[in-house]
Amino acid sequence: MSEWFETLPGLWTGLWDCLAEGVARRDAPARHVVLATVGLDGGPEARTVVLRGADADAGVIEVHTDLHSAKVAELRRDGRAAVVVWDGERRLQVRLSVAVTELQGDAAAAIWEQVPDPSRQSYGVVPAPGTPIAGALDYEKCADRATFAVLRCELRRVDLVHLGEVHRRAGFARAGGWAGRWLVP
Ligand SMILES: Cc1cc2nc3c(=O)[nH]c(=O)nc-3n(C[C@H](O)[C@H](O)[C@H](O)COP(=O)(O)O)c2cc1C
């Protein structure tokens, strides 16, 4: 019986188990992922976000954010992004190349209804995120559905590295029907 990381289908399943746990468990390694975008000046930008959804069948993950945050402006200009996770429990590095579309207003209403009250405070701040302020606390949180956005990240390419006694690396592409292939780590 082989270990999950020894086969391409096993690694693929490990990926989605890792992401599903991130959505379900606050203490899971994939709860917090790094989302990298192309900055408005063409340079890289990266930040930590909470993984809010993972749909293996559609090959889509979801993140929630404030509509007025810089990342939203960046993604409107260039919808390509990357997501990185290190799952130390699985010894698995996950790198996702994604195409991001934004859901807001009525399109995000059903998801907003499921966001618990404390988390709603993260979406809606005055002045807008990133605005320079005189004092550290010169801002107000005000949960506002109008500034809530769901970033729907459709996976295009996946790169997985498993660090075991030997290292294994695999690449998967939507364009290839997610058939994986081994790569030199
Ligand atoms: C642990 C942690 C979790 C975070 N989760 C989110 C999140 O789910 N959505 C979000 O927009 N920002 C989240 N943030 C804040 C972002 O990292 C970032 O500071 C903020 O969104 C502004 O980024 P931007 O100016 O690049 O848009 C989180 C920060 C930390 C430290």
CSV table of C-alpha atoms and ligand atoms in Angstrom, one decimal:
chain,number,residue,atom,x,y,z
A,1,MET,CA,0.0,0.0,0.0
A,2,SER,CA,1.6,3.3,-1.1
A,3,GLU,CA,1.5,6.5,0.9
A,4,TRP,CA,-0.8,9.3,-0.4
A,5,PHE,CA,2.2,11.4,-1.5
A,6,GLU,CA,3.7,8.7,-3.7
A,7,THR,CA,1.1,8.9,-6.5
A,8,LEU,CA,-0.2,11.8,-8.5
A,9,PRO,CA,-3.9,11.1,-7.6
A,10,GLY,CA,-2.9,10.8,-4.0
A,11,LEU,CA,-1.2,14.2,-4.1
A,12,TRP,CA,-4.3,15.7,-5.7
A,13,THR,CA,-6.5,14.3,-3.0
A,14,GLY,CA,-4.0,15.6,-0.4
A,15,LEU,CA,-4.3,19.0,-1.9
A,16,TRP,CA,-8.0,19.2,-1.5
A,17,ASP,CA,-8.0,17.6,2.0
A,18,CYS,CA,-5.5,20.3,3.0
A,19,LEU,CA,-7.7,23.1,1.6
A,20,ALA,CA,-10.9,21.7,3.0
A,21,GLU,CA,-9.4,21.5,6.5
A,22,GLY,CA,-8.2,25.1,6.1
A,23,VAL,CA,-11.8,26.2,5.5
A,24,ALA,CA,-13.2,24.0,8.3
A,25,ARG,CA,-10.6,24.3,11.1
A,26,ARG,CA,-9.2,27.5,12.6
A,27,ASP,CA,-6.0,25.8,13.6
A,28,ALA,CA,-5.4,24.1,10.2
A,29,PRO,CA,-2.3,25.0,8.3
A,30,ALA,CA,-4.3,26.2,5.3
A,31,ARG,CA,-6.6,28.4,7.4
A,32,HIS,CA,-4.2,31.3,6.6
A,33,VAL,CA,-2.8,31.4,3.0
A,34,VAL,CA,-0.7,34.0,1.2
A,35,LEU,CA,-2.4,35.7,-1.7
A,36,ALA,CA,-0.1,37.4,-4.1
A,37,THR,CA,-1.2,39.8,-6.8
A,38,VAL,CA,0.2,42.1,-9.4
A,39,GLY,CA,0.5,45.5,-7.9
A,40,LEU,CA,-0.8,48.6,-9.6
A,41,ASP,CA,2.9,49.5,-10.4
A,42,GLY,CA,3.5,46.1,-11.9
A,43,GLY,CA,5.5,44.8,-8.9
A,44,PRO,CA,4.5,41.9,-6.6
A,45,GLU,CA,2.1,42.4,-3.6
A,46,ALA,CA,1.4,39.7,-1.1
A,47,ARG,CA,-0.7,39.4,2.1
A,48,THR,CA,-2.2,36.8,4.5
A,49,VAL,CA,-5.9,36.0,4.1
A,50,VAL,CA,-8.3,33.4,5.6
A,51,LEU,CA,-9.3,30.6,3.3
A,52,ARG,CA,-13.2,30.7,3.3
A,53,GLY,CA,-14.1,28.2,0.6
A,54,ALA,CA,-12.7,25.2,-1.3
A,55,ASP,CA,-14.6,23.4,-4.0
A,56,ALA,CA,-12.7,20.5,-5.4
A,57,ASP,CA,-15.2,19.7,-8.2
A,58,ALA,CA,-15.1,23.2,-9.6
A,59,GLY,CA,-11.4,23.8,-8.8
A,60,VAL,CA,-12.2,27.0,-7.0
A,61,ILE,CA,-11.2,28.5,-3.6
A,62,GLU,CA,-12.7,31.6,-2.0
A,63,VAL,CA,-11.5,34.5,0.1
A,64,HIS,CA,-13.5,37.3,1.7
A,65,THR,CA,-12.3,40.9,1.7
A,66,ASP,CA,-13.1,44.6,1.8
A,67,LEU,CA,-14.1,46.0,-1.5
A,68,HIS,CA,-12.0,49.1,-0.9
A,69,SER,CA,-8.8,47.2,-0.2
A,70,ALA,CA,-5.9,47.6,-2.5
A,71,LYS,CA,-6.0,43.9,-3.6
A,72,VAL,CA,-9.4,44.5,-5.1
A,73,ALA,CA,-8.1,47.4,-7.3
A,74,GLU,CA,-5.1,45.3,-8.3
A,75,LEU,CA,-7.3,42.3,-9.2
A,76,ARG,CA,-9.6,44.5,-11.3
A,77,ARG,CA,-6.6,45.5,-13.3
A,78,ASP,CA,-5.0,42.1,-13.5
A,79,GLY,CA,-7.1,39.1,-12.3
A,80,ARG,CA,-4.1,36.8,-12.2
A,81,ALA,CA,-3.0,35.8,-8.6
A,82,ALA,CA,-1.0,33.2,-6.7
A,83,VAL,CA,-1.9,31.5,-3.5
A,84,VAL,CA,0.8,29.8,-1.3
A,85,VAL,CA,0.4,27.4,1.7
A,86,TRP,CA,2.9,25.4,3.7
A,87,ASP,CA,1.1,22.5,5.4
A,88,GLY,CA,3.6,21.4,7.9
A,89,GLU,CA,1.4,18.5,9.1
A,90,ARG,CA,1.4,17.0,5.6
A,91,ARG,CA,4.9,18.3,4.7
A,92,LEU,CA,3.2,19.7,1.6
A,93,GLN,CA,3.9,23.0,-0.1
A,94,VAL,CA,0.9,24.2,-2.2
A,95,ARG,CA,1.3,26.8,-4.9
A,96,LEU,CA,-1.8,27.8,-6.9
A,97,SER,CA,-2.0,30.0,-10.0
A,98,VAL,CA,-5.5,31.4,-10.0
A,99,ALA,CA,-7.8,33.7,-12.1
A,100,VAL,CA,-9.8,35.8,-9.7
A,101,THR,CA,-13.3,37.2,-10.2
A,102,GLU,CA,-15.1,39.4,-7.7
A,103,LEU,CA,-18.6,38.9,-6.3
A,104,GLN,CA,-20.2,41.8,-4.5
A,105,GLY,CA,-23.6,43.3,-3.8
A,106,ASP,CA,-26.4,41.0,-4.6
A,107,ALA,CA,-24.1,38.3,-5.9
A,108,ALA,CA,-22.4,38.1,-2.5
A,109,ALA,CA,-25.5,38.6,-0.4
A,110,ALA,CA,-26.1,34.9,0.3
A,111,ILE,CA,-22.5,34.5,1.5
A,112,TRP,CA,-22.7,37.6,3.6
A,113,GLU,CA,-25.7,36.1,5.4
A,114,GLN,CA,-23.5,33.2,6.5
A,115,VAL,CA,-20.7,35.5,7.8
A,116,PRO,CA,-20.8,35.5,11.6
A,117,ASP,CA,-21.2,39.0,13.3
A,118,PRO,CA,-17.6,39.3,14.6
A,119,SER,CA,-16.2,38.5,11.2
A,120,ARG,CA,-18.4,41.0,9.5
A,121,GLN,CA,-16.4,43.7,11.3
A,122,SER,CA,-13.5,42.9,9.0
A,123,TYR,CA,-15.5,44.2,6.0
A,124,GLY,CA,-16.2,47.9,6.3
A,125,VAL,CA,-13.8,50.4,7.8
A,126,VAL,CA,-13.7,54.2,7.5
A,127,PRO,CA,-11.5,55.6,6.1
A,128,ALA,CA,-10.7,53.0,3.5
A,129,PRO,CA,-8.0,50.3,4.2
A,130,GLY,CA,-4.5,51.7,3.6
A,131,THR,CA,-5.4,55.4,4.1
A,132,PRO,CA,-2.7,57.3,6.0
A,133,ILE,CA,-4.0,58.4,9.5
A,134,ALA,CA,-2.5,60.6,12.2
A,135,GLY,CA,-3.0,58.1,15.1
A,136,ALA,CA,-2.9,54.3,15.0
A,137,LEU,CA,-6.6,54.1,16.1
A,138,ASP,CA,-8.0,56.9,13.9
A,139,TYR,CA,-10.4,54.6,12.1
A,140,GLU,CA,-13.8,53.0,12.7
A,141,LYS,CA,-15.0,49.5,12.0
A,142,CYS,CA,-18.5,49.3,10.7
A,143,ALA,CA,-19.7,46.0,9.2
A,144,ASP,CA,-21.1,46.9,5.9
A,145,ARG,CA,-22.5,44.5,3.3
A,146,ALA,CA,-21.9,47.1,0.6
A,147,THR,CA,-18.1,46.8,1.1
A,148,PHE,CA,-18.0,43.0,1.4
A,149,ALA,CA,-16.5,41.2,-1.5
A,150,VAL,CA,-15.9,37.5,-2.3
A,151,LEU,CA,-12.8,36.7,-4.3
A,152,ARG,CA,-13.6,33.6,-6.4
A,153,CYS,CA,-10.2,32.1,-7.3
A,154,GLU,CA,-10.4,29.6,-10.2
A,155,LEU,CA,-7.4,27.4,-10.1
A,156,ARG,CA,-5.4,27.3,-13.4
A,157,ARG,CA,-2.2,25.6,-12.3
A,158,VAL,CA,-1.1,23.7,-9.2
A,159,ASP,CA,2.4,23.0,-8.1
A,160,LEU,CA,2.9,20.6,-5.1
A,161,VAL,CA,6.1,19.8,-3.3
A,162,HIS,CA,6.1,17.0,-0.7
A,163,LEU,CA,9.1,17.0,1.6
A,164,GLY,CA,9.6,13.4,2.9
A,165,GLU,CA,12.6,11.2,3.2
A,166,VAL,CA,12.8,12.0,-0.5
A,167,HIS,CA,11.3,15.0,-2.1
A,168,ARG,CA,8.6,14.8,-4.7
A,169,ARG,CA,7.1,17.6,-6.9
A,170,ALA,CA,4.1,17.5,-9.2
A,171,GLY,CA,2.4,19.9,-11.5
A,172,PHE,CA,-1.3,19.9,-12.5
A,173,ALA,CA,-3.0,22.1,-15.0
A,174,ARG,CA,-6.7,22.8,-15.7
A,175,ALA,CA,-5.9,22.9,-19.4
A,176,GLY,CA,-4.7,19.3,-19.1
A,177,GLY,CA,-7.9,18.1,-17.3
A,178,TRP,CA,-5.8,18.2,-14.1
A,179,ALA,CA,-3.7,15.2,-15.2
A,180,GLY,CA,-0.6,15.6,-13.1
A,181,ARG,CA,3.0,15.0,-14.0
A,182,TRP,CA,6.1,14.6,-11.9
A,183,LEU,CA,8.6,17.5,-11.8
A,184,VAL,CA,12.1,17.8,-10.4
A,185,PRO,CA,11.7,19.3,-7.0
B,1,LIG,C1,-4.0,36.2,10.1
B,1,LIG,C2,-4.5,37.3,9.1
B,1,LIG,C3,-5.7,37.0,8.4
B,1,LIG,C4,-6.2,37.9,7.5
B,1,LIG,N1,-7.3,37.6,6.8
B,1,LIG,C5,-7.7,38.5,5.9
B,1,LIG,C6,-8.9,38.1,5.0
B,1,LIG,O1,-9.4,37.0,5.1
B,1,LIG,N2,-9.2,39.0,4.1
B,1,LIG,C7,-8.6,40.2,4.0
B,1,LIG,O2,-9.0,41.0,3.1
B,1,LIG,N3,-7.6,40.6,4.7
B,1,LIG,C8,-7.1,39.7,5.7
B,1,LIG,N4,-6.1,40.1,6.5
B,1,LIG,C9,-5.4,41.4,6.3
B,1,LIG,C10,-4.5,41.4,5.1
B,1,LIG,O3,-3.4,40.6,5.3
B,1,LIG,C11,-4.1,42.8,4.6
B,1,LIG,O4,-3.4,43.4,5.6
B,1,LIG,C12,-5.3,43.6,4.2
B,1,LIG,O5,-6.3,42.8,3.6
B,1,LIG,C13,-4.9,44.8,3.3
B,1,LIG,O6,-4.3,44.2,2.2
B,1,LIG,P1,-4.2,44.9,0.8
B,1,LIG,O7,-3.9,46.4,1.1
B,1,LIG,O8,-3.1,44.3,0.0
B,1,LIG,O9,-5.5,44.8,0.0
B,1,LIG,C14,-5.5,39.2,7.3
B,1,LIG,C15,-4.4,39.4,8.1
B,1,LIG,C16,-3.9,38.5,9.0
B,1,LIG,C17,-2.6,38.8,9.7
